[in-house]
CSV table of C-alpha atoms and ligand atoms in Angstrom, one decimal:
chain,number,residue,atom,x,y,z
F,167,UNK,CA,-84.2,2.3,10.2
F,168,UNK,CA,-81.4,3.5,11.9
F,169,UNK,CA,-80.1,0.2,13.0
F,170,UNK,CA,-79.8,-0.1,9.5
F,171,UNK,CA,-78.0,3.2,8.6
F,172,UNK,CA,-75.3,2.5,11.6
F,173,UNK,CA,-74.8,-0.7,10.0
F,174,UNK,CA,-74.0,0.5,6.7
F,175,UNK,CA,-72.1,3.7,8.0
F,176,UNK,CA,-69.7,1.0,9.9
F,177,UNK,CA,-69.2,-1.3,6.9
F,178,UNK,CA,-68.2,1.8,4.8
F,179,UNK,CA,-66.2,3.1,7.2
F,180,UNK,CA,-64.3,0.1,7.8
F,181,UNK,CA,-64.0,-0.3,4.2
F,182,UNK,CA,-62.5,3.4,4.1
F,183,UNK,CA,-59.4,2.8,6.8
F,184,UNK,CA,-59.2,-0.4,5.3
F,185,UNK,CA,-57.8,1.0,1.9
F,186,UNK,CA,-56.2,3.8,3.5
F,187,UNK,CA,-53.0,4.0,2.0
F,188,UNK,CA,-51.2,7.0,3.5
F,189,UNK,CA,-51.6,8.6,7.2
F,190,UNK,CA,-53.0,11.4,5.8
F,191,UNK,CA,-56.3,9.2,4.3
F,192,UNK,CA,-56.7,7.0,7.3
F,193,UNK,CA,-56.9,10.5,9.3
F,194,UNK,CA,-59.8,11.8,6.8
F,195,UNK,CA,-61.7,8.1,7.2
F,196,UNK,CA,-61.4,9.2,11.5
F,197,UNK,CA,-62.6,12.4,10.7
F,198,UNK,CA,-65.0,10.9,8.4
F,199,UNK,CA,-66.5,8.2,11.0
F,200,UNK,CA,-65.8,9.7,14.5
F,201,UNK,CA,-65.0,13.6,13.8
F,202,UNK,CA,-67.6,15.8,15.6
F,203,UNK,CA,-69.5,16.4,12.5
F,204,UNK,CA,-68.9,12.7,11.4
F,205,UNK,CA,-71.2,9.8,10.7
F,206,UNK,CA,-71.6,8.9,14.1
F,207,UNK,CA,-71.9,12.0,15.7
F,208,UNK,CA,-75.0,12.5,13.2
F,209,UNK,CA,-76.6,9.5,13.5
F,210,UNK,CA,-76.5,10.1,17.4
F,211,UNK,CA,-78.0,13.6,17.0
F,212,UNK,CA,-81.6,12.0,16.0
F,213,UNK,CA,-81.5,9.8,18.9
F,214,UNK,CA,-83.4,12.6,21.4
F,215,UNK,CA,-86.6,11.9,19.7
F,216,UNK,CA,-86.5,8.1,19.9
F,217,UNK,CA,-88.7,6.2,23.0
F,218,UNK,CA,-86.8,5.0,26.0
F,219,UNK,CA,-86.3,1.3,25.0
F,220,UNK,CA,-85.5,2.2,21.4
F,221,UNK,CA,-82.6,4.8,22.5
F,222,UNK,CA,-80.8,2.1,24.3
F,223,UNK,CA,-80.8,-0.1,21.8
F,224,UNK,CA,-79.5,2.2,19.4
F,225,UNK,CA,-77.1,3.7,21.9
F,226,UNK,CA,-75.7,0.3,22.6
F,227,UNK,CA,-75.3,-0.2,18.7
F,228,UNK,CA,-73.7,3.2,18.4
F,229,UNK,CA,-71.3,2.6,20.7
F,230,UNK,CA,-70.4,-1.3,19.2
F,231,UNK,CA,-69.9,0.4,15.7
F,232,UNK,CA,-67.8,3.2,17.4
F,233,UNK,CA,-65.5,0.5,19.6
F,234,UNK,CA,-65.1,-1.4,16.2
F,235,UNK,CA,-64.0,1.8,14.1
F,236,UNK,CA,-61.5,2.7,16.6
F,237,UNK,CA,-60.1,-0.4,16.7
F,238,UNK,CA,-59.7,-0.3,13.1
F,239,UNK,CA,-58.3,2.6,12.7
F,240,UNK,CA,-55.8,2.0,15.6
F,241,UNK,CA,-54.7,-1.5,14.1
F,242,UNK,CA,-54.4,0.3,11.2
F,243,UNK,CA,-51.6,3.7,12.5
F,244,UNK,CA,-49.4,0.7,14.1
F,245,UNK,CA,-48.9,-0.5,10.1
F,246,UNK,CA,-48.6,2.3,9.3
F,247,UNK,CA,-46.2,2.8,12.1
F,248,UNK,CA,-44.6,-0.1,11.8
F,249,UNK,CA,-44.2,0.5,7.8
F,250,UNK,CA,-42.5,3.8,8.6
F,251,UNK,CA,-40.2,2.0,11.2
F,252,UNK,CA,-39.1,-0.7,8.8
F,253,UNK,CA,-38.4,1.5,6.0
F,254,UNK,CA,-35.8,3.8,8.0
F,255,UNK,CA,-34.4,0.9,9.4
F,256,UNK,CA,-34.2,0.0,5.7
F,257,UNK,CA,-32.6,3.2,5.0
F,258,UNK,CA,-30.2,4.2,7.8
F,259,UNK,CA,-28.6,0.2,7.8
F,260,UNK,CA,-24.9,0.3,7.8
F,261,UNK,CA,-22.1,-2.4,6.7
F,262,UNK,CA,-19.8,-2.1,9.5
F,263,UNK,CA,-17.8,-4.9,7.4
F,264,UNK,CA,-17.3,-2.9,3.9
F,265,UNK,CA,-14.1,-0.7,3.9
F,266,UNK,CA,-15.0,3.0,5.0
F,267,UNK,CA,-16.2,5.3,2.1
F,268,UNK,CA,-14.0,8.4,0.7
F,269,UNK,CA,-10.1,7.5,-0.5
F,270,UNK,CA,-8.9,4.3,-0.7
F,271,UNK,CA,-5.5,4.4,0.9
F,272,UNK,CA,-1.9,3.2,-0.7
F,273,UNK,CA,0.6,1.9,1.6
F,274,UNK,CA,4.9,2.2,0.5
F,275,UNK,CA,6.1,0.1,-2.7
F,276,UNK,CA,8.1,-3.0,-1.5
F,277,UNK,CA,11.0,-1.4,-2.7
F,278,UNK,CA,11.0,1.8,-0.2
F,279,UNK,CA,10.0,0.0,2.3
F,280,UNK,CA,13.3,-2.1,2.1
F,281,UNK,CA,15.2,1.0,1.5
F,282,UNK,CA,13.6,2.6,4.9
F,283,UNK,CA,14.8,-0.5,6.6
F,284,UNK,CA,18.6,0.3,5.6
F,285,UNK,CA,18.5,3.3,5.7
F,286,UNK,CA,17.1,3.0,10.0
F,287,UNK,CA,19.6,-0.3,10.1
F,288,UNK,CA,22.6,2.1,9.0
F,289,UNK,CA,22.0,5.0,10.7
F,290,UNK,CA,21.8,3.2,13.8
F,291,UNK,CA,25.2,1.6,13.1
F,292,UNK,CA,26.7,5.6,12.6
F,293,UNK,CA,26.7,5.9,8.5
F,294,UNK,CA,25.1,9.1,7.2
F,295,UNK,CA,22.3,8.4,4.5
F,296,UNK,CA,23.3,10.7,1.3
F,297,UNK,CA,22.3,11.6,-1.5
F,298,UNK,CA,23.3,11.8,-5.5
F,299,UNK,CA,22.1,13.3,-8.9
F,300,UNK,CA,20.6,10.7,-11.1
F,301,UNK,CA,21.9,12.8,-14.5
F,302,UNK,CA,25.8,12.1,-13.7
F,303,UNK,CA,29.5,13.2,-15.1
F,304,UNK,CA,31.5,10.3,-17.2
F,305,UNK,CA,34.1,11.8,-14.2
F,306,UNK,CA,31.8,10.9,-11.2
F,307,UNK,CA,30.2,7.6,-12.9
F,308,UNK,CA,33.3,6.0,-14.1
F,309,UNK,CA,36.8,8.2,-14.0
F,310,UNK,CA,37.0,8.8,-10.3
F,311,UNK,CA,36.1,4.7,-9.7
F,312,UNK,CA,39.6,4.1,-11.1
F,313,UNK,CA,37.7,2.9,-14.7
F,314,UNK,CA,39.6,5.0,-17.4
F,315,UNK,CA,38.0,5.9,-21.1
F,316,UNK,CA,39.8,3.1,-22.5
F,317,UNK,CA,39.1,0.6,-20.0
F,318,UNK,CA,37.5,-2.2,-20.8
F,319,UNK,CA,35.3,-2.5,-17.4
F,320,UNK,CA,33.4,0.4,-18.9
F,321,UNK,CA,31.8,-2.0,-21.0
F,322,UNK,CA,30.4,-4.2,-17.8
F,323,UNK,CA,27.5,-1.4,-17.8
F,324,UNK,CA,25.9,-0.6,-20.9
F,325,UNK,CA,25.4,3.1,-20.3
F,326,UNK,CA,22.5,5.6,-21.3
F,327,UNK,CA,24.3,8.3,-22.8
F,328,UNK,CA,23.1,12.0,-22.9
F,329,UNK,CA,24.0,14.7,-25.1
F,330,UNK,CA,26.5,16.6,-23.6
F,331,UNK,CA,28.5,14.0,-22.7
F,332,UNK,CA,26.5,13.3,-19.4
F,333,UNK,CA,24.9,9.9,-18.7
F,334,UNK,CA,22.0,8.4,-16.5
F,335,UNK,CA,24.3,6.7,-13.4
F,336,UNK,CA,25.0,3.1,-13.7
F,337,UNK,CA,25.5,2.8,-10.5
F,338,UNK,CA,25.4,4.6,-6.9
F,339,UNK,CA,29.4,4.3,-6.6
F,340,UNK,CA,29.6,7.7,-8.3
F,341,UNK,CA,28.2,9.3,-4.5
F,342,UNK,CA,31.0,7.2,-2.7
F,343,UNK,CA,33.1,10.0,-4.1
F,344,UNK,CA,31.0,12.6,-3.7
F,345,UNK,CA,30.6,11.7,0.2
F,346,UNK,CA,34.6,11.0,0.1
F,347,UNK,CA,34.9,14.9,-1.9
F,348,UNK,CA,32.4,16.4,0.9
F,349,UNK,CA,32.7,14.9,4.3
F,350,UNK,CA,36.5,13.6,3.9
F,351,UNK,CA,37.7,10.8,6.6
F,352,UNK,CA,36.3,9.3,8.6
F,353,UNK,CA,33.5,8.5,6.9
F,354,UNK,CA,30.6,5.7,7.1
F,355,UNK,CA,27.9,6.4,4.1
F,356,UNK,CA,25.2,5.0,2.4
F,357,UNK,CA,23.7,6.1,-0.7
F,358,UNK,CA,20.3,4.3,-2.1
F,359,UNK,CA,18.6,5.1,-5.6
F,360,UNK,CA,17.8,4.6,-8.8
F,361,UNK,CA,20.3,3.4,-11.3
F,362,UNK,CA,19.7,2.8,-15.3
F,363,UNK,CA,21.2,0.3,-17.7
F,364,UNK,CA,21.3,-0.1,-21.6
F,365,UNK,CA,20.7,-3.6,-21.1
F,366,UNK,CA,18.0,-6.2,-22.4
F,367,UNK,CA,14.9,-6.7,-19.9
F,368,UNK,CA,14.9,-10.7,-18.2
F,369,UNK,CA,13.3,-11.9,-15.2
F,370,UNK,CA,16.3,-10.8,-13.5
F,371,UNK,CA,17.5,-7.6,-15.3
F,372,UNK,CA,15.9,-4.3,-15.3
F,373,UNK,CA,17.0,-1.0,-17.4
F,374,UNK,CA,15.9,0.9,-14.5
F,375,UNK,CA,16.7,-0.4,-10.7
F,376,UNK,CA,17.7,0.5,-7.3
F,377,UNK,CA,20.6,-0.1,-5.7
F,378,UNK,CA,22.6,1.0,-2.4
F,379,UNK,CA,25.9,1.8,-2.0
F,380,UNK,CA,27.6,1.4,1.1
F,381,UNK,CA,31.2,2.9,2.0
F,382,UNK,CA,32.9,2.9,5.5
F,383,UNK,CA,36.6,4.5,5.6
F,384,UNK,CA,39.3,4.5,8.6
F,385,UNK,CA,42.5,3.8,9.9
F,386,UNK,CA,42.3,-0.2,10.0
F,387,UNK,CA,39.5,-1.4,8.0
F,388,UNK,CA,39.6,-5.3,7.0
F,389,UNK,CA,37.7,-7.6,4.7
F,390,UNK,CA,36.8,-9.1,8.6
F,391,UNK,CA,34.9,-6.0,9.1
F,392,UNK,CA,33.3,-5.7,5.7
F,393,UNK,CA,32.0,-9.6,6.0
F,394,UNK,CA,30.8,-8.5,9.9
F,395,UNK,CA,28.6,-5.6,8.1
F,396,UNK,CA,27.2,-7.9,5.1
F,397,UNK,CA,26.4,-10.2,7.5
F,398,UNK,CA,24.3,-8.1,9.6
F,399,UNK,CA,22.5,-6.2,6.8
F,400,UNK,CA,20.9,-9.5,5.3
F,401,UNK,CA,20.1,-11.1,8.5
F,402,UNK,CA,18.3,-7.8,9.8
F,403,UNK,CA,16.8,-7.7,6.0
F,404,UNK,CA,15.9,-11.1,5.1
F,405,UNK,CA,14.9,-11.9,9.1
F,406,UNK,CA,15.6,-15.7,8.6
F,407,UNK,CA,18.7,-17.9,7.7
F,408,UNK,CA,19.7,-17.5,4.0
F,409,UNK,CA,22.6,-18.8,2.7
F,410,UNK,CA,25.3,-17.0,1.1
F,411,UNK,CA,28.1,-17.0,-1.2
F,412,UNK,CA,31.4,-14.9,-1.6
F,413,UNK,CA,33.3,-15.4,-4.4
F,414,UNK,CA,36.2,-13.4,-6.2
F,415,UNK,CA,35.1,-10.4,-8.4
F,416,UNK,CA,36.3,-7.5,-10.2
F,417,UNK,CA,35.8,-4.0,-9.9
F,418,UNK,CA,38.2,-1.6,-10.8
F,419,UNK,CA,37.8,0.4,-7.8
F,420,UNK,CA,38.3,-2.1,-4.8
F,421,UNK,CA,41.2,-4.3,-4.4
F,422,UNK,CA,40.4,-7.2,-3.3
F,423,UNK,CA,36.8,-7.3,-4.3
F,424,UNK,CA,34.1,-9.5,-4.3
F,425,UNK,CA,30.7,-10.6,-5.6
F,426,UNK,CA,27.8,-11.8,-3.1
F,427,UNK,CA,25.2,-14.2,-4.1
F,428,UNK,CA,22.2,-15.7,-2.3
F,429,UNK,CA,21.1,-19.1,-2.7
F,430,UNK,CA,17.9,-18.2,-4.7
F,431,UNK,CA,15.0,-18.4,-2.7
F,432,UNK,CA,12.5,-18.9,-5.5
F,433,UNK,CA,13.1,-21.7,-6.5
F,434,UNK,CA,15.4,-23.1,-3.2
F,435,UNK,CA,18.5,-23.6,-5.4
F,436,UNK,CA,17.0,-26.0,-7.7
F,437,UNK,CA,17.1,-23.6,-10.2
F,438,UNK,CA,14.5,-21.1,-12.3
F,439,UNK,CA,14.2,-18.4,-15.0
F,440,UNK,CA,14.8,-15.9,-11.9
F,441,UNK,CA,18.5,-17.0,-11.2
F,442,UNK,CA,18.8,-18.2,-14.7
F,443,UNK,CA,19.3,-22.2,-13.2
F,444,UNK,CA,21.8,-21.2,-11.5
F,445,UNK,CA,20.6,-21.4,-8.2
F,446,UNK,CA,22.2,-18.7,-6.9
F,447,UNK,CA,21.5,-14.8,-7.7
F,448,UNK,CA,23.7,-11.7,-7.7
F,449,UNK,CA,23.1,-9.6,-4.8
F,450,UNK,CA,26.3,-7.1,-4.3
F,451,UNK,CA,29.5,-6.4,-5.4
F,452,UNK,CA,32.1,-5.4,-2.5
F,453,UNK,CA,35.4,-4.7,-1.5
F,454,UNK,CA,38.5,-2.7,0.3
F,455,UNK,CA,38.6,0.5,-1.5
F,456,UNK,CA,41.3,0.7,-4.4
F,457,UNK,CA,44.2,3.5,-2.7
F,458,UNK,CA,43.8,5.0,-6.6
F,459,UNK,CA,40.3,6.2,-6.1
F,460,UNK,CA,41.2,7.4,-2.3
F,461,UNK,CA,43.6,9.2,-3.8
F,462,UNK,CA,41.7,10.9,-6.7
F,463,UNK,CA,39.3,12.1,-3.5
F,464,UNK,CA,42.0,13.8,-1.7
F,465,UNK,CA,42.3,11.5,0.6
F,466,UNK,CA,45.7,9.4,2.0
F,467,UNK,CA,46.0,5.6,1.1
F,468,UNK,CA,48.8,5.5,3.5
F,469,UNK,CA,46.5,7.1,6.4
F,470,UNK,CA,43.4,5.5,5.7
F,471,UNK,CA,41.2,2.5,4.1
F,472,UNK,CA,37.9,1.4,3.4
F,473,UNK,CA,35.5,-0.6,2.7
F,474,UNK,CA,32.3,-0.4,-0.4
F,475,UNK,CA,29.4,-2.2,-1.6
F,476,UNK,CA,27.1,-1.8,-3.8
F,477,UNK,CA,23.5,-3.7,-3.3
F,478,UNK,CA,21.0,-4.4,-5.5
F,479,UNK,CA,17.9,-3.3,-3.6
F,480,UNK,CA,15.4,-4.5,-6.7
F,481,UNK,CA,16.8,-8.0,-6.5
F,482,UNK,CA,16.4,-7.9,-2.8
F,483,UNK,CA,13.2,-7.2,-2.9
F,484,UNK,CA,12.8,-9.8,-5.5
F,485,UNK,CA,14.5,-12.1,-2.9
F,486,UNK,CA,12.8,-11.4,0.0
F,487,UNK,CA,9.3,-11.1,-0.9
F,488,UNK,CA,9.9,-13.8,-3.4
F,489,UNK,CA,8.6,-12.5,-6.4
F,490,UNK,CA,9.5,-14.4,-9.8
F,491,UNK,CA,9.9,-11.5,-12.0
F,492,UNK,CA,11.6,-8.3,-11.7
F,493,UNK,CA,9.5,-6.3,-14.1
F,494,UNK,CA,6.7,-6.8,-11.8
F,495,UNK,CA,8.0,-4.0,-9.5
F,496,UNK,CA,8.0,-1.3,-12.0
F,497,UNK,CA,4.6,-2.3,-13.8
F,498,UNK,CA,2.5,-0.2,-11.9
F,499,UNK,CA,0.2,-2.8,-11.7
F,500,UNK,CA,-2.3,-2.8,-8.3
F,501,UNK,CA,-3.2,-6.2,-8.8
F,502,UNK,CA,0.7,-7.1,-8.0
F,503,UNK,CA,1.2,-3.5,-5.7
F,504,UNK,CA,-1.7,-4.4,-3.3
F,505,UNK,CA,-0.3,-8.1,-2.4
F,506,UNK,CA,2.3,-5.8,-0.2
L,970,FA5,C1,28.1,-2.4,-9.3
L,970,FA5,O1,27.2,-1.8,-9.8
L,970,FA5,C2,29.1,-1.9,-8.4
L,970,FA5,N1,29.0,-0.4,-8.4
L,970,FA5,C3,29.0,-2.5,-7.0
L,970,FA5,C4,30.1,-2.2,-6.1
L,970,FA5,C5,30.1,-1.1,-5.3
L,970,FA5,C6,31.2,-3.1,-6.1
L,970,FA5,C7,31.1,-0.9,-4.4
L,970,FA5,C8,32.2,-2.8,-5.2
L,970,FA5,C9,32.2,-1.7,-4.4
L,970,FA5,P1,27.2,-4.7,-10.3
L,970,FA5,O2,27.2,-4.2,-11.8
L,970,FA5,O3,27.5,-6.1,-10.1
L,970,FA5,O4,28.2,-3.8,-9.5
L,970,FA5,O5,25.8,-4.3,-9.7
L,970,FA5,C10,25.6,-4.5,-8.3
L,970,FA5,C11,24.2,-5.2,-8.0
L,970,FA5,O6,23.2,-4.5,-8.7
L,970,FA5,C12,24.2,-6.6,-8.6
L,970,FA5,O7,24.7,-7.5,-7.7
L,970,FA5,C13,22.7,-6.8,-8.8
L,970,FA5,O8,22.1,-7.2,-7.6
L,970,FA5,C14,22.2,-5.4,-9.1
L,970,FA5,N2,22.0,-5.3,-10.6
L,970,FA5,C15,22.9,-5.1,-11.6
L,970,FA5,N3,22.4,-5.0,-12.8
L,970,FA5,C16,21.0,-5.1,-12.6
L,970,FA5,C17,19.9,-5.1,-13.4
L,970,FA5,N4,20.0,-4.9,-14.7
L,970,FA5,N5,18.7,-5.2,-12.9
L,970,FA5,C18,18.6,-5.4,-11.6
L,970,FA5,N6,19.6,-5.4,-10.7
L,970,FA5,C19,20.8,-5.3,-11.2
């Protein structure tokens, strides 16, 4: 009789951890088959009143079922156990390969970075970096460069005119004379910044660009020392052999004056839509400083001389990253900014 009641007390109490499905239940089936008022513990109570033989019997069955329900129920906390460990592994694992959370980054457009690199090359060579508005006077933009209203050089740079009479600057040469007006001889300047342009849009040609001027006057400066600077700026910029080209070219305010072209590094000279199959594309205009726009700056053609270029810091970019259209630099498009 109670052999059978301790059998069927262990087979439900088996059953009972077996379908435990929280701590919490698997706790109640303990308390259930081996708590102090549990199955067990009342089946043991009648065993007093049993004969000798009989109460070892049943004490050796007791104690069976009792080794088999703690076994259960221990197999059964290291799942659970296990389960919990799994599922905070689970939950606390970490990518160390994805890219850390909170804000993403940016890093300098192409074009500053260039400019930063001039602007460290030159300062360590003695030139001051300046400065100049972008909303300029038809005096500082074109009069004071030795290009009179009439002139037909005026026409070389389709111009953004503003009411008033004002313009957007078609060039940095208008803070050559504002650095020649303000810090007088001698004088070693560069100015970088944005320039604008009425002119149609190409692979080549922007309406809105950057470009760095460059002025260095003294007593005895040559077209040997203008050529010696040129030389220096593109090697440190372009950090590999490029070839050059100087040919003749006019600007109203250097005499003798000069354009300078790289061989186009898009294509390798063969020729593209970037350098119009030319093989070659514009980089600078240069040259010894005409005595007329010394003079309108106060300052002594007899004493003094100079040298001036004017860079185009968007093509060099263009050049030097190679990149095969201009208007890429302006898009504000990441898919282009993040290449950098
Ligand atoms: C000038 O602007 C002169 N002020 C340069 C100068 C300064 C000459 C001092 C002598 C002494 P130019 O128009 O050629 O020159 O422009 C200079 C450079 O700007 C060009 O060589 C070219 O690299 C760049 N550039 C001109 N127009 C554009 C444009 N639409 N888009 C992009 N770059 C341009």
């Amino acid at each position: 009789m109670l052999d059978e009641s301790i059998r069927e007390l262990e087979s439900r109490c088996l059953a009972r951890i077996a379908s435990a499905a929280t701590p919490e239940e698997l706790e109640a089936a303990r308390v259930e088959a081996l708590g102090r008022k549990g199955g067990l513990a009342q089946t043991g109570k009648d065993m007093g009143k049993l004969a000798p033989e009989e109460r070892k019997r049943i004490g050796q069955s007791l104690n069976s079922a009792r080794e088999k329900l703690e076994q259960a129920l221990e197999a059964k906390k290291g799942q659970f156990a296990e389960a919990a460990l799994r599922g905070r592994l689970d939950a606390e694992w970490i990518d160390l390969t994805l890219p850390p959370p909170g804000p993403h980054r940016g890093h300098l457009h192409p074009i500053t970075r260039i400019q930063r690199e001039f602007e460290e090359l030159f300062a360590s060579l003695g030139f001051t970096v300046l400065d100049g508005p972008e909303v300029e006077t038809e005096y500082y933009n074109f009069d004071a460069l030795n290009i009179p209203a009439s002139h037909p050089a005026r026409d070389m740079q389709d111009t953004f005119w503003l009411h008033g009479g004002n313009l957007l600057r078609t060039h940095t040469s208008p803070v050559q004379v504002r650095g020649m007006e303000r810090l007088g001889p001698p004088l070693r300047m560069i100015a970088p910044g944005r320039t604008f342009r009425n002119e149609s849009v190409d692979a080549s040609h922007e309406h809105t660009f950057y470009q760095l001027e460059g002025m260095m006057i003294d007593r005895q400066v040559s077209v040997a020392n203008l050529i010696h600077f040129m030389k220096a700026m593109l090697t440190a910029v372009f950090r590999r052999e490029v070839i050059v080209r100087l040919r003749p070219g006019f600007f109203p305010f250097v005499e003798p004056g000069f354009e300078l072209d790289v061989q186009c590094l898009l294509c390798g000279g063969s020729g593209c839509p970037v350098c119009k199959q030319s093989g070659w594309v514009e980089q600078l205009g240069c040259g010894l400083v005409h005595p007329n726009v010394l003079r309108t700056s106060g300052i002594d053609p007899e004493e003094w001389n100079g040298f001036a270029f004017g860079l185009g810091l968007t093509r060099l970019a263009m050049m030097r990253y190679e990149i095969d259209d201009i208007r890429w630099l302006q898009s504000g498009d990441l898919r282009f900014l993040e290449q950098f």
